[in-house]
Short mmCIF file of C-alpha atoms and ligand atoms in Angstrom, two decimals:
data_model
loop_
_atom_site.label_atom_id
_atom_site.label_comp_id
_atom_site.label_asym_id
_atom_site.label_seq_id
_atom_site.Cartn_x
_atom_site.Cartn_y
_atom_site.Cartn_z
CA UNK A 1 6.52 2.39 -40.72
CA UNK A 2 8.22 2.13 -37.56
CA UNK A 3 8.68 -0.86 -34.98
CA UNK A 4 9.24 -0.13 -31.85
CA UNK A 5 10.60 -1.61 -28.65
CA UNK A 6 9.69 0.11 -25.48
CA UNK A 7 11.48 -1.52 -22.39
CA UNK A 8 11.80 -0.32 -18.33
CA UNK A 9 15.47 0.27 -17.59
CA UNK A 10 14.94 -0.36 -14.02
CA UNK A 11 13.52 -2.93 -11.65
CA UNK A 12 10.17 -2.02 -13.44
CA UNK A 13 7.19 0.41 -12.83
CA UNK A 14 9.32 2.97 -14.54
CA UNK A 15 5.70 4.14 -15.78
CA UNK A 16 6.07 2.04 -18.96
CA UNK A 17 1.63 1.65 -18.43
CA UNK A 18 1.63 5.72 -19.44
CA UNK A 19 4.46 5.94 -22.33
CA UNK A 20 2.45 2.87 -23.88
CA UNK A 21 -0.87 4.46 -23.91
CA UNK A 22 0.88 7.79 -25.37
CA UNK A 23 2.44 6.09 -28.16
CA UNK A 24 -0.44 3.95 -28.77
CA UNK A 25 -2.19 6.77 -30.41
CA UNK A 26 0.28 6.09 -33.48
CA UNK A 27 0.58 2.52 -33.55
CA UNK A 28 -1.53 0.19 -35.02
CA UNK A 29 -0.25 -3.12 -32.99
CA UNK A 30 0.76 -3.15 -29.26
CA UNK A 31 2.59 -6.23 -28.59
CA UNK A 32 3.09 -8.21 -25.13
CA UNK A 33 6.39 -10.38 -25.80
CA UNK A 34 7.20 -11.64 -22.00
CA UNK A 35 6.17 -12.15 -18.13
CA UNK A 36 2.51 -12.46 -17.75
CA UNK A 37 -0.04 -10.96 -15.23
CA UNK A 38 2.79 -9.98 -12.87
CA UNK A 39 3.20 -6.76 -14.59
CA UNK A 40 1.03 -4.01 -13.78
CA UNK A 41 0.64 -1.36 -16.30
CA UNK A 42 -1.25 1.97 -14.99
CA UNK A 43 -3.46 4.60 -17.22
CA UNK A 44 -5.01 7.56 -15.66
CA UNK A 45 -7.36 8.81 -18.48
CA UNK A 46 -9.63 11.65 -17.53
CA UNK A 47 -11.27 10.59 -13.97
CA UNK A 48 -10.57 7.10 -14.69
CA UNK A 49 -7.84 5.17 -13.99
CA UNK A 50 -6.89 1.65 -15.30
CA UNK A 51 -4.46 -1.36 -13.88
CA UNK A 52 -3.89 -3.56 -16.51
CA UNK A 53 -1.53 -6.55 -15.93
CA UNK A 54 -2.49 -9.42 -18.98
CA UNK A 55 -3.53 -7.33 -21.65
CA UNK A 56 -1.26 -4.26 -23.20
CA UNK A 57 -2.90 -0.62 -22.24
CA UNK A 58 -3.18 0.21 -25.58
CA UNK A 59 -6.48 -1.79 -25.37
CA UNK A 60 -7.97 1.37 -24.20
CA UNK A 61 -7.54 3.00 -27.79
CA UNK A 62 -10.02 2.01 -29.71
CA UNK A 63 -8.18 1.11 -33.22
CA UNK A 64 -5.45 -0.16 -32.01
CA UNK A 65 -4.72 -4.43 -32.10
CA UNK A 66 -3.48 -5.99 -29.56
CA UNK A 67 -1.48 -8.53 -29.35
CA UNK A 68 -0.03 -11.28 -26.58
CA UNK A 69 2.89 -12.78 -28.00
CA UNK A 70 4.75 -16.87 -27.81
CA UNK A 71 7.30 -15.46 -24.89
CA UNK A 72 4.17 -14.58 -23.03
CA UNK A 73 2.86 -17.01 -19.97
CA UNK A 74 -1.03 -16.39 -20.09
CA UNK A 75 -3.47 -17.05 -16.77
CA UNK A 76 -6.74 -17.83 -18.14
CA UNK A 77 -8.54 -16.83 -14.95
CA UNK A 78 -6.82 -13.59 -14.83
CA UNK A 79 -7.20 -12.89 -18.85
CA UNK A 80 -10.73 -13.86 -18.90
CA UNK A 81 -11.56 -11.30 -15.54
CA UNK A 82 -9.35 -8.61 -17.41
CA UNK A 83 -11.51 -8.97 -20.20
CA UNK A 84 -14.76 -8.88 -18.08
CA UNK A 85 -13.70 -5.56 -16.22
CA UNK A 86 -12.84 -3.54 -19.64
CA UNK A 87 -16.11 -5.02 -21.47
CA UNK A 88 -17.40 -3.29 -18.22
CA UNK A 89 -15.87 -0.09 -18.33
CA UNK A 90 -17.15 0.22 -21.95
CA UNK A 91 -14.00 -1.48 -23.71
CA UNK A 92 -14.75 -3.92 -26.19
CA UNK A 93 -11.72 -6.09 -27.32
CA UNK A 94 -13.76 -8.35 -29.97
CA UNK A 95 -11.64 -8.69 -33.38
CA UNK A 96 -8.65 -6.45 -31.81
CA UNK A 97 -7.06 -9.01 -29.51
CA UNK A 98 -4.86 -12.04 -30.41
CA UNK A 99 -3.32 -14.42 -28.44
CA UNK A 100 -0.31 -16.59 -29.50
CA UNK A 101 -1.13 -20.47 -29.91
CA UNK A 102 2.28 -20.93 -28.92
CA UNK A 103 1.90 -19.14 -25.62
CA UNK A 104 2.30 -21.10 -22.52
CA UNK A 105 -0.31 -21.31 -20.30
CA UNK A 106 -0.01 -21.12 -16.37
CA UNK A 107 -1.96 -23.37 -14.64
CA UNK A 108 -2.86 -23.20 -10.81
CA UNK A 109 -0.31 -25.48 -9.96
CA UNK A 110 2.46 -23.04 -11.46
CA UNK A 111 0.81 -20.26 -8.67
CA UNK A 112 0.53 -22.94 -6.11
CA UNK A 113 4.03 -23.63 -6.48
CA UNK A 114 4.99 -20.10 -6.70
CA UNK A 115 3.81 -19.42 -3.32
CA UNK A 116 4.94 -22.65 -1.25
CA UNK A 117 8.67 -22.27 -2.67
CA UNK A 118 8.69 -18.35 -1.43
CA UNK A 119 7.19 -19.38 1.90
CA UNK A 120 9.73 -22.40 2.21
CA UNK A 121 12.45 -19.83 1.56
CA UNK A 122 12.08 -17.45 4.68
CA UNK A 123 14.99 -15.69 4.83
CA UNK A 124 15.93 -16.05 1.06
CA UNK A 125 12.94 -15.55 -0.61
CA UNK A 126 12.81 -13.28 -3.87
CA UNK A 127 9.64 -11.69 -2.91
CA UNK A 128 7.81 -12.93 -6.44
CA UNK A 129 4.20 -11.45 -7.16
CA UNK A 130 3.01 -15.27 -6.66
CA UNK A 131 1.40 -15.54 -9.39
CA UNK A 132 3.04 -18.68 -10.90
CA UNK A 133 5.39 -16.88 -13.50
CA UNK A 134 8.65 -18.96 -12.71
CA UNK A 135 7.64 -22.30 -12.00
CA UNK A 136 5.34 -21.79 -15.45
CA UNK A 137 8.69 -20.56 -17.26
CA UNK A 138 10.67 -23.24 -15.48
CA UNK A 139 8.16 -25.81 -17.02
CA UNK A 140 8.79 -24.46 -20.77
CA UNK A 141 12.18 -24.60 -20.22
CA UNK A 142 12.30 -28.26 -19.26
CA UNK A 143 9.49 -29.45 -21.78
CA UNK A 144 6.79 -29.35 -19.31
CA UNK A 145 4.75 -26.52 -20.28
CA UNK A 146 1.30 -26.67 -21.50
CA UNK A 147 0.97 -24.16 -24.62
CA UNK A 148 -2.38 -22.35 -26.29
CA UNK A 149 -2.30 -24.35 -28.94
CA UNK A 150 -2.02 -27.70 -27.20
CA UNK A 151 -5.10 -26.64 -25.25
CA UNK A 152 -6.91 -26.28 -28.52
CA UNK A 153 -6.33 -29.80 -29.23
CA UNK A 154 -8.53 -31.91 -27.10
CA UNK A 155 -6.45 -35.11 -27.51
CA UNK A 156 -3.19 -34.05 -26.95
CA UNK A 157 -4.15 -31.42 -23.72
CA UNK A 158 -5.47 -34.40 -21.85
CA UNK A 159 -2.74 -36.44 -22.42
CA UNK A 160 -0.64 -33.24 -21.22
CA UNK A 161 -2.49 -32.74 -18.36
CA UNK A 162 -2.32 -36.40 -17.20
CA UNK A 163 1.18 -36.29 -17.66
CA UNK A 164 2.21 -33.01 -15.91
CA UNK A 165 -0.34 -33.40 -12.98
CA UNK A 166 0.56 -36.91 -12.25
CA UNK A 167 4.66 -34.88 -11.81
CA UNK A 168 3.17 -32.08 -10.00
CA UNK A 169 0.63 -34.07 -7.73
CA UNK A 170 3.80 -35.79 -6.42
CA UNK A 171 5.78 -33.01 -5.66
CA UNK A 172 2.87 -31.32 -4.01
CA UNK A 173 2.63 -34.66 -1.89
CA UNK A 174 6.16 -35.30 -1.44
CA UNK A 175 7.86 -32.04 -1.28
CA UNK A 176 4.91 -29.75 0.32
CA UNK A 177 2.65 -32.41 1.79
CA UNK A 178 0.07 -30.17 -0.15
CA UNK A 179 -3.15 -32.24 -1.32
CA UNK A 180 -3.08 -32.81 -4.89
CA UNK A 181 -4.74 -31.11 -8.05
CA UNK A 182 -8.03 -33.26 -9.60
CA UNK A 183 -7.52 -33.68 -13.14
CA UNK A 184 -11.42 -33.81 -13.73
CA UNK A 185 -11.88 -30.37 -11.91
CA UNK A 186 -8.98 -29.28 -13.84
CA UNK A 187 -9.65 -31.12 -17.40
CA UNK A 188 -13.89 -29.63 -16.79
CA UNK A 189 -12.25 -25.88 -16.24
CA UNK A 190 -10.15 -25.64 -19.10
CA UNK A 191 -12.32 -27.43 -21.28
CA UNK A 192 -14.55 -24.00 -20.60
CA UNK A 193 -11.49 -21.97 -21.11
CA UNK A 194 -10.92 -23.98 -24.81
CA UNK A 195 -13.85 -22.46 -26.32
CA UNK A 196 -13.59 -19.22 -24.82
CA UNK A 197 -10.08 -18.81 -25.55
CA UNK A 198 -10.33 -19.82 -29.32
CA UNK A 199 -11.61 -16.71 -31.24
CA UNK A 200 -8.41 -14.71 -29.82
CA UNK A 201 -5.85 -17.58 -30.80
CA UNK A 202 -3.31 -16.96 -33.56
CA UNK A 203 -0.21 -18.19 -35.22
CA UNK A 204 0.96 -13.96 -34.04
CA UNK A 205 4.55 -14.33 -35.79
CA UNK A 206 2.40 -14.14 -38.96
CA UNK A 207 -0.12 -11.89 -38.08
CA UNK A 208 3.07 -9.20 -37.19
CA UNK A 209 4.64 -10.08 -40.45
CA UNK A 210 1.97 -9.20 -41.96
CA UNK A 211 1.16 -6.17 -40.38
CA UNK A 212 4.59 -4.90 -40.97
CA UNK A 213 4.41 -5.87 -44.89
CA UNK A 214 1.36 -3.73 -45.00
CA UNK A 215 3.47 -0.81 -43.36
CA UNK A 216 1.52 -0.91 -39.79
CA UNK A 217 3.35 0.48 -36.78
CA UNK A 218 4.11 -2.08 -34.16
CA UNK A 219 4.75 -1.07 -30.44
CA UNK A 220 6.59 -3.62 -28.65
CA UNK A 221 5.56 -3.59 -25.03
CA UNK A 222 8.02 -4.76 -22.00
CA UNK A 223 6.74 -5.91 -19.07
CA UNK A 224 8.50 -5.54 -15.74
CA UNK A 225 12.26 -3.66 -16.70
CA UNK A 226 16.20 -4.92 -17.61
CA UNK A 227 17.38 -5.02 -13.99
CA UNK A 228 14.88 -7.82 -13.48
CA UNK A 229 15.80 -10.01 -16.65
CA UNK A 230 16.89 -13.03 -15.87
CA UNK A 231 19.90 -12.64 -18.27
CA UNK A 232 20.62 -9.13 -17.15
CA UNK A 233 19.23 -8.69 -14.32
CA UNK A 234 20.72 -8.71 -10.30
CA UNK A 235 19.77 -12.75 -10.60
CA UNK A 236 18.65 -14.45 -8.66
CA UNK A 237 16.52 -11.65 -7.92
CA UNK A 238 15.06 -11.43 -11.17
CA UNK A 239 11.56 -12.63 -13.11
CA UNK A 240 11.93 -15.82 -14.92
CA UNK A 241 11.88 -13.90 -18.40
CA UNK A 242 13.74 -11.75 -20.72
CA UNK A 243 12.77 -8.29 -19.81
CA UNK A 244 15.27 -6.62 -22.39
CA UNK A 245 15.24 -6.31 -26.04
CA UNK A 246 16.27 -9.13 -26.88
CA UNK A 247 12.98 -11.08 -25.44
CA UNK A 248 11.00 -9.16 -27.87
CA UNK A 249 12.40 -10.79 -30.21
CA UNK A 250 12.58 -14.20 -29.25
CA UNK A 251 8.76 -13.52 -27.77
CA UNK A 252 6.79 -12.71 -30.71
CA UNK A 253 9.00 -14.04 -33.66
CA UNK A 254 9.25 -10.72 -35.79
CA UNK A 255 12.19 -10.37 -37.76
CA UNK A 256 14.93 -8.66 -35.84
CA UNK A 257 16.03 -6.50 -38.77
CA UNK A 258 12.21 -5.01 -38.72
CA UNK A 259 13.02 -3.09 -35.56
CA UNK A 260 13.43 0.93 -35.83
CA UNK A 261 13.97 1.55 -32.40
CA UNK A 262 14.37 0.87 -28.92
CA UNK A 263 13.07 3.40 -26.10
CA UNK A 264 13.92 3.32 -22.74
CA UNK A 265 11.80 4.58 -19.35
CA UNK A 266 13.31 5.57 -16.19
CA UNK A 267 11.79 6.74 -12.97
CA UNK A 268 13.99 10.11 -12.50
CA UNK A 269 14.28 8.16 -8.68
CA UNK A 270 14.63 4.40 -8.73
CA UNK A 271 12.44 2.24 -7.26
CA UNK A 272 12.73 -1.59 -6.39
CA UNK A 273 9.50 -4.38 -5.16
CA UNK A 274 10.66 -7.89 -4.27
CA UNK A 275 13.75 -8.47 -2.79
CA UNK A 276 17.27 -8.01 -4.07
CA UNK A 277 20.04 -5.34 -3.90
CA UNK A 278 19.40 -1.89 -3.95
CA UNK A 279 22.34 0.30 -3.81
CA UNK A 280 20.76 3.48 -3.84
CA UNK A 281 17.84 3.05 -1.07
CA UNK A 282 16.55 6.13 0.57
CA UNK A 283 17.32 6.70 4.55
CA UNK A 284 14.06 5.69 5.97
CA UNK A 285 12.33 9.33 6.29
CA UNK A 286 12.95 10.52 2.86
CA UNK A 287 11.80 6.64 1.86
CA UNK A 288 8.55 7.49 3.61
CA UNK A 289 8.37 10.89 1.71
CA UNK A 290 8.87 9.81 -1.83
CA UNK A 291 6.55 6.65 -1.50
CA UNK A 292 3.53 8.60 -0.26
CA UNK A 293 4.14 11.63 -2.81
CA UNK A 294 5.17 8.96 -5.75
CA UNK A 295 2.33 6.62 -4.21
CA UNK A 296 5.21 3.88 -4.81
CA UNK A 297 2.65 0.94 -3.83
CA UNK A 298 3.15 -2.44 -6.58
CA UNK A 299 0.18 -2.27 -8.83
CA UNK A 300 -0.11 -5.97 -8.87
CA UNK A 301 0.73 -6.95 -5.60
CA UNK A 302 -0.08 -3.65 -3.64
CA UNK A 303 3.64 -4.35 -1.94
CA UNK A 304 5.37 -0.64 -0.87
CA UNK A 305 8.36 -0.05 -3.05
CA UNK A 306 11.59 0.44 -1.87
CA UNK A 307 12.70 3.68 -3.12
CA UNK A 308 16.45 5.68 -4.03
CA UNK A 309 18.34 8.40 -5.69
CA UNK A 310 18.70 7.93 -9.40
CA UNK A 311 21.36 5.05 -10.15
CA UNK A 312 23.53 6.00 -13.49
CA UNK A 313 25.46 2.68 -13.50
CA UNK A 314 21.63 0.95 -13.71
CA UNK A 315 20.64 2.99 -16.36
CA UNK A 316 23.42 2.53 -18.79
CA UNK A 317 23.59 -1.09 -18.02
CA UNK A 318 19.97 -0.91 -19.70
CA UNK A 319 21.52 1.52 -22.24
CA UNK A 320 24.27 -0.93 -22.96
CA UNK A 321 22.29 -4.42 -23.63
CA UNK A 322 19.12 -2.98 -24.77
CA UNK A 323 20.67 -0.91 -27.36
CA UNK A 324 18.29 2.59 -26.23
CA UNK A 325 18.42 5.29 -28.03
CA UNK A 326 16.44 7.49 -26.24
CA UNK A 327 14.79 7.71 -22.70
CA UNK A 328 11.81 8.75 -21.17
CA UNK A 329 11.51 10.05 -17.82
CA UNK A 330 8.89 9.86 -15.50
CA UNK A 331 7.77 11.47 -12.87
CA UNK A 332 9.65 14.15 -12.12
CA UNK A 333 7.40 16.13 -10.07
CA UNK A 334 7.76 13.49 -7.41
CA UNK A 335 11.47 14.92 -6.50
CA UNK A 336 9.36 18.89 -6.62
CA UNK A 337 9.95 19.49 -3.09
CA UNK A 338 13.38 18.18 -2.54
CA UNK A 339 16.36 20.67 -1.49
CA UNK A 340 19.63 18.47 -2.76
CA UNK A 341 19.19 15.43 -5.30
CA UNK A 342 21.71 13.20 -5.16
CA UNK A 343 22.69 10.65 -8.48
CA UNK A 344 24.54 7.61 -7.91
CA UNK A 345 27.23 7.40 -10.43
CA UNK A 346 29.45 4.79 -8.97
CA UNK A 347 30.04 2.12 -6.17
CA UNK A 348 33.09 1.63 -4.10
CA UNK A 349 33.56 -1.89 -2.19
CA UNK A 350 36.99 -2.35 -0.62
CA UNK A 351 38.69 0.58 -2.32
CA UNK A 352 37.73 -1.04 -5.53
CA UNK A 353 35.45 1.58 -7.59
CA UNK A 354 32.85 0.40 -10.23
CA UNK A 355 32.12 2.12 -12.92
CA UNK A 356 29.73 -0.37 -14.79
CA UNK A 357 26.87 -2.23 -13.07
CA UNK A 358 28.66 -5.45 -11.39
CA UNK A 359 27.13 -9.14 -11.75
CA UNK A 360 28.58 -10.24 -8.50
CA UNK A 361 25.63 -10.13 -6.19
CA UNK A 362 27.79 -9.55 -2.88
CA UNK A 363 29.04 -6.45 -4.56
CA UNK A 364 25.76 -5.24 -5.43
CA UNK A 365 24.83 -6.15 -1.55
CA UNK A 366 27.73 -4.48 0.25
CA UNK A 367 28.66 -1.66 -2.44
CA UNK A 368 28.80 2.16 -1.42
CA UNK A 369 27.24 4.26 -4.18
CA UNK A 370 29.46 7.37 -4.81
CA UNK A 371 27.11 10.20 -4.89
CA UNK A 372 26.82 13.77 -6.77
CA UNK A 373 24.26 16.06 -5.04
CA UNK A 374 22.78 18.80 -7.07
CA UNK A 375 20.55 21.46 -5.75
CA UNK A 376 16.31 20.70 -5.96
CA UNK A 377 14.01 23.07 -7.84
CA UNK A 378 11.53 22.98 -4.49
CA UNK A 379 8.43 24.08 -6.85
CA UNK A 380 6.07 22.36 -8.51
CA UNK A 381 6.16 20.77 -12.06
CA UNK A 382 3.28 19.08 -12.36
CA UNK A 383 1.35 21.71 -14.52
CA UNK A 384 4.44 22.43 -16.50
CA UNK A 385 4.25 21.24 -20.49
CA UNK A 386 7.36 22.77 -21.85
CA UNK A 387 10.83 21.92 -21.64
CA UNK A 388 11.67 25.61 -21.47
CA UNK A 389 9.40 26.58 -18.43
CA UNK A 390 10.66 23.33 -16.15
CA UNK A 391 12.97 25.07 -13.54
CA UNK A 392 16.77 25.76 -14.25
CA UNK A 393 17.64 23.19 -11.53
CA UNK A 394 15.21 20.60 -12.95
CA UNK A 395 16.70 20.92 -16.14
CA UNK A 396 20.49 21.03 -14.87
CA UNK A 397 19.27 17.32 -13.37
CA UNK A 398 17.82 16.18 -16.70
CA UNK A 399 20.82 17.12 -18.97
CA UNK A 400 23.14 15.61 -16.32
CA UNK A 401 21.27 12.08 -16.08
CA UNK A 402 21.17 12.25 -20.04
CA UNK A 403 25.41 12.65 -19.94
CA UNK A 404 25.58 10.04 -17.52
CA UNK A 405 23.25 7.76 -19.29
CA UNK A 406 24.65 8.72 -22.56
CA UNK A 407 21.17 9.03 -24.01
CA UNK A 408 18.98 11.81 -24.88
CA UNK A 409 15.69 12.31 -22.80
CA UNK A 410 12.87 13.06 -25.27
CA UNK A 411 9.97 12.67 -22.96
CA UNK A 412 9.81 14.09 -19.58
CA UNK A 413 6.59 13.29 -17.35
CA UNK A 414 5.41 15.42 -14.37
CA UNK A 415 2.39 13.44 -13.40
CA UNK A 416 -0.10 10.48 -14.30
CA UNK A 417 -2.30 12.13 -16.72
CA UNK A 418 -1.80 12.11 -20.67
CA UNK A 419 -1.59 15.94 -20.95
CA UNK A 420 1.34 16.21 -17.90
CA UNK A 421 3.84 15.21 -20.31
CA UNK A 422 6.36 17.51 -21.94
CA UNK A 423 7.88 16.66 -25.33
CA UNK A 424 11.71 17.30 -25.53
CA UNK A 425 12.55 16.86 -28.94
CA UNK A 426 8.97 16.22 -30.28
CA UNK A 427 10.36 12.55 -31.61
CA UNK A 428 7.84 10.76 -29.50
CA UNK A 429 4.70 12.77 -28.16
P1 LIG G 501 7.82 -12.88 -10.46
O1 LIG G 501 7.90 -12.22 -11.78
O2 LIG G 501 6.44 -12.90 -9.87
O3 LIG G 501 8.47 -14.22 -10.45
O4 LIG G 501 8.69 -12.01 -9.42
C1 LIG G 501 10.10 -11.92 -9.50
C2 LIG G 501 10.57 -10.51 -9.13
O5 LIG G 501 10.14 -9.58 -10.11
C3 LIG G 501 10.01 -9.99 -7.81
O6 LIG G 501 10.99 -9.16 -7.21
C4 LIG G 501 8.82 -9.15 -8.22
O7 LIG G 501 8.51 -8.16 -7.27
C5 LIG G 501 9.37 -8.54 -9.50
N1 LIG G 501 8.33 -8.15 -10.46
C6 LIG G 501 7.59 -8.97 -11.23
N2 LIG G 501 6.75 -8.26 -12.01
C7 LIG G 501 7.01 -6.97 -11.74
C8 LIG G 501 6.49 -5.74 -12.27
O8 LIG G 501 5.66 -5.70 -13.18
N3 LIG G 501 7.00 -4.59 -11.74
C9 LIG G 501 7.96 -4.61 -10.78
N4 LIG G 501 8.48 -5.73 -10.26
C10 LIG G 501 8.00 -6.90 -10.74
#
C-alpha cells in the first residue's frame, strides 16, 4: 500500500500531467485535492495528446478511480465539457469518477469577477488564468461559497443563490457598473447541472478511507506547484489555494499519518506564467530559444511562459515545506543544445546574500541570483532511456541540482512521451 503525494516545486507546469499518468499505472485512486480548472495537466500517449485541467490524467487509464476532492473548486461548465471530450475520444468515466459533496462550486460570477478585478488592476495585476479560482476561494473563506452538496439540496441552493446573488449583483452594479446575474437563468442552469452532477457525488473522505483500509494505492495529485501556494508561495502572486502538501491533506480529508511519500517535479529550467518575481529569467534571445524548443505556451491559458536557469533556493524551499523525498525532472532535452548552463544558487541584494528563498517580495523583485555555469552536453537526449548513456555533462548537471536540492532525482524525462523517461533508481517507473 502506498499513498502518495505528488506536488510541482515550481511556479507549476513542472510536467506534473506526465509523472501522473506514469504512476497511474500502479495506483488505484488519483486524487485532485486543490485549484480547479486553472491547472492544465498534459499527456502525450501514442499520436494523441491530452490537456486535462478538471479531471486528474489518470482518467486515461482505464482501472484507475478518480477522484476530485473537498479543497477542490469545481466549474460545472468546464467539468461537464471535459467529460464530453474524453467520452469522445473513447474515455468512459462512468462508475470511476467521484466528486466531493463538500466541494465548492464556482459559479460565473466567481469568473466574472476574476476578470474585472485583473482588468481594474493594470499595472498590478497577477495575471490569473480568469477562470474564477480566487474570488470562488475568497467566497469559502468568508462563508459565501456554494458547495456540491448544497446544490444537491433543492431548498437550501435556492436560498443560497438568492442570498449570494443579491451580494454579488450589487457589487457588479456598484463596484463594476456590470449588469447583474438573473437568478432564474442561473437557478434553470444549475438545476440541469443537479441531476447531472449527482451520480459522481460522494462523501470522498470516506470513499479514500476506505480504499486505503482495503490496501489500494492512492496518488495524490497537485495542481499548479509550491511557489504559487498561497502560504508558500511569492504572494501575492500566488493561486488562492494550498499548492503544497499540506493542502492534500486538508483537501481530501485522509488521515495524515496514511501518507508514504511525497514526490517532487522540477523543470531542469524554471519556468513562470502570470506575473510575479522571477529571479532567474532568461536574457531575451535564449528566452525565445527555450520557449519554442520547450514549447513553454500555458496549457490553460495559451499565455508564453517566462523562462530561466534552474533556481536551487526555489527548489529546496519546496524541499523544505513539502517534506520531498525525491524529485523528478523533466525535460531535460530542452537544455540539449546549450553550451554553458548556469544554476542559480543564491541572491545578493545590497551586499546581503540569501541563501534560502526570501518572503520579502522587493527582495525577490530586485535580487541578483549568484550563478554557477557548467558546461552543456550540446547532443541530443531525447532517445536516451538509461541513466548510464545520458552524457557525462548531463549527468554532472543532474547530480549537482540533486546536492543543491538535497534530494535524490529518481526520474529523469527527455521528452513528452511515456517511453522518453529514464528510471534512476527504479523507485518510481
Ligand atoms: P489563478 O489560479 O487563476 O488565480 O492564477 C493565479 C496565478 O497562478 C497566476 O499567475 C496564474 O498564471 C498561475 N497559475 C494558475 N494555475 C496554474 C497552472 O496550472 N500552472 C501554472 N500557473 C498557474
Amino acid at each position: 500500500m502506498s499513498n502518495v503525494i505528488l506536488i510541482g516545486a515550481q511556479w507549476g507546469d513542472e510536467g506534473k500531467g506526465k509523472m501522473i499518468d506514469l504512476l497511474a499505472r500502479t495506483s488505484h485512486y488519483i486524487v485532485r485535492f486543490q485549484g480547479g480548472n486553472n491547472a492544465g495537466h498534459t499527456v502525450d500517449i501514442g499520436s494523441e495528446k491530452f490537456i486535462l485541467h478538471h479531471i486528474p490524467s489518470g482518467i486515461l487509464h482505464p482501472r484507475t478511480k478518480c477522484v476530485l476532492g473537498n479543497g477542490v473548486v469545481l466549474d460545472l461548465e468546464a467539468f461537464f465539457d471535459e467529460i464530453k471530450m474524453l467520452s469522445k475520444r473513447g474515455v468512459s468515466v462512468r462508475g470511476r469518477l467521484f466528486v466531493s459533496e463538500r466541494a465548492h462550486i464556482i459559479f460565473p460570477y466567481h469568473r466574472l469577477i476574476d476578470q474585472l478585478k485583473e482588468e481594474r488592476k493594470g499595472g498590478h495585476k497577477i495575471g490569473t488564468t480568469k477562470k474564477g479560482i480566487g474570488p470562488c476561494y475568497a467566497d469559502k473563506a468568508n462563508r459565501l461559497g456554494i458547495r456540491v452538496c448544497d446544490l444537491m439540496n433543492r431548498r437550501v441552493f435556492d436560498e443560497r443563490l438568492e442570498r449570494v446573488l443579491k451580494e454579488k449583483n450589487l457589487i457588479l452594479k456598484k463596484i463594476f457598473n456590470h449588469r447583474p446575474f438573473s437568478f432564474n437563468d442561473m437557478h434553470r442552469t444549475y438545476a440541469k447541472y443537479r441531476n447531472r452532477l449527482a451520480p459522481y457525488v460522494r462523501n470522498t473522505s470516506l470513499l479514500l478511507d476506505q480504499a486505503d483500509r482495503q490496501k489500494k494505492h492512492i496518488l495524490f495529485e497537485g495542481a499548479q506547484g509550491t511557489l504559487l501556494d498561497v502560504d508558500h508561495g511569492t504572494y501575492p502572486f500566488v493561486t488562492s489555494s494550498n499548492a503544497s502538501a499540506g493542502g492534500a491533506i486538508a483537501g481530501t480529508g485522509i488521515d495524515p499519518s496514511k501518507i508514504t511519500e511525497v514526490i517532487g517535479v522540477v523543470k531542469a529550467y524554471t519556468t513562470r506564467v502570470g506575473e510575479g518575481p522571477f529571479p532567474t529569467l532568461f536574457p531575451p534571445g535564449l528566452l525565445r530559444h527555450i520557449q519554442e524548443r520547450g514549447e513553454e505556451f500555458g496549457a490553460t491559458t495559451g499565455r508564453p511562459r517566462r523562462c530561466g536557469w534552474f533556481d536551487a533556493l526555489v527548489a529546496r524551499h519546496s524541499v523544505l515545506v513539502n517534506g520531498l523525498k525525491k524529485m523528478a525532472v523533466m525535460k531535460l532535452d530542452v537544455l540539449d543544445e546549450l553550451p554553458k548552463i548556469k544554476i542559480g544558487v543564491a541572491y545578493r541584494l545590497r551586499g546581503k546574500r540569501y541563501n534560502s528563498f526570501p518572503a520579502d517580495s522587493e527582495v525577490l523583485e530586485h535580487a541578483e541570483p549568484v550563478y554557477e555555469e557548467w558546461p552543456g552536453w550540446q547532443k541530443p537526449t531525447s532517445s536516451i532511456r538509461r541513466w548510464r548513456d545520458l552524457p557525462i555533462q548531463a549527468r554532472r548537471y543532474l547530480k549537482r541540482l540533486e546536492v543543491l536540492m538535497g534530494v535524490p532525482i529518481s526520474v529523469v524525462s527527455v521528452g513528452s512521451k511515456r517511453s522518453q523517461t529514464i528510471s534512476v533508481d527504479g523507485s518510481l517507473v
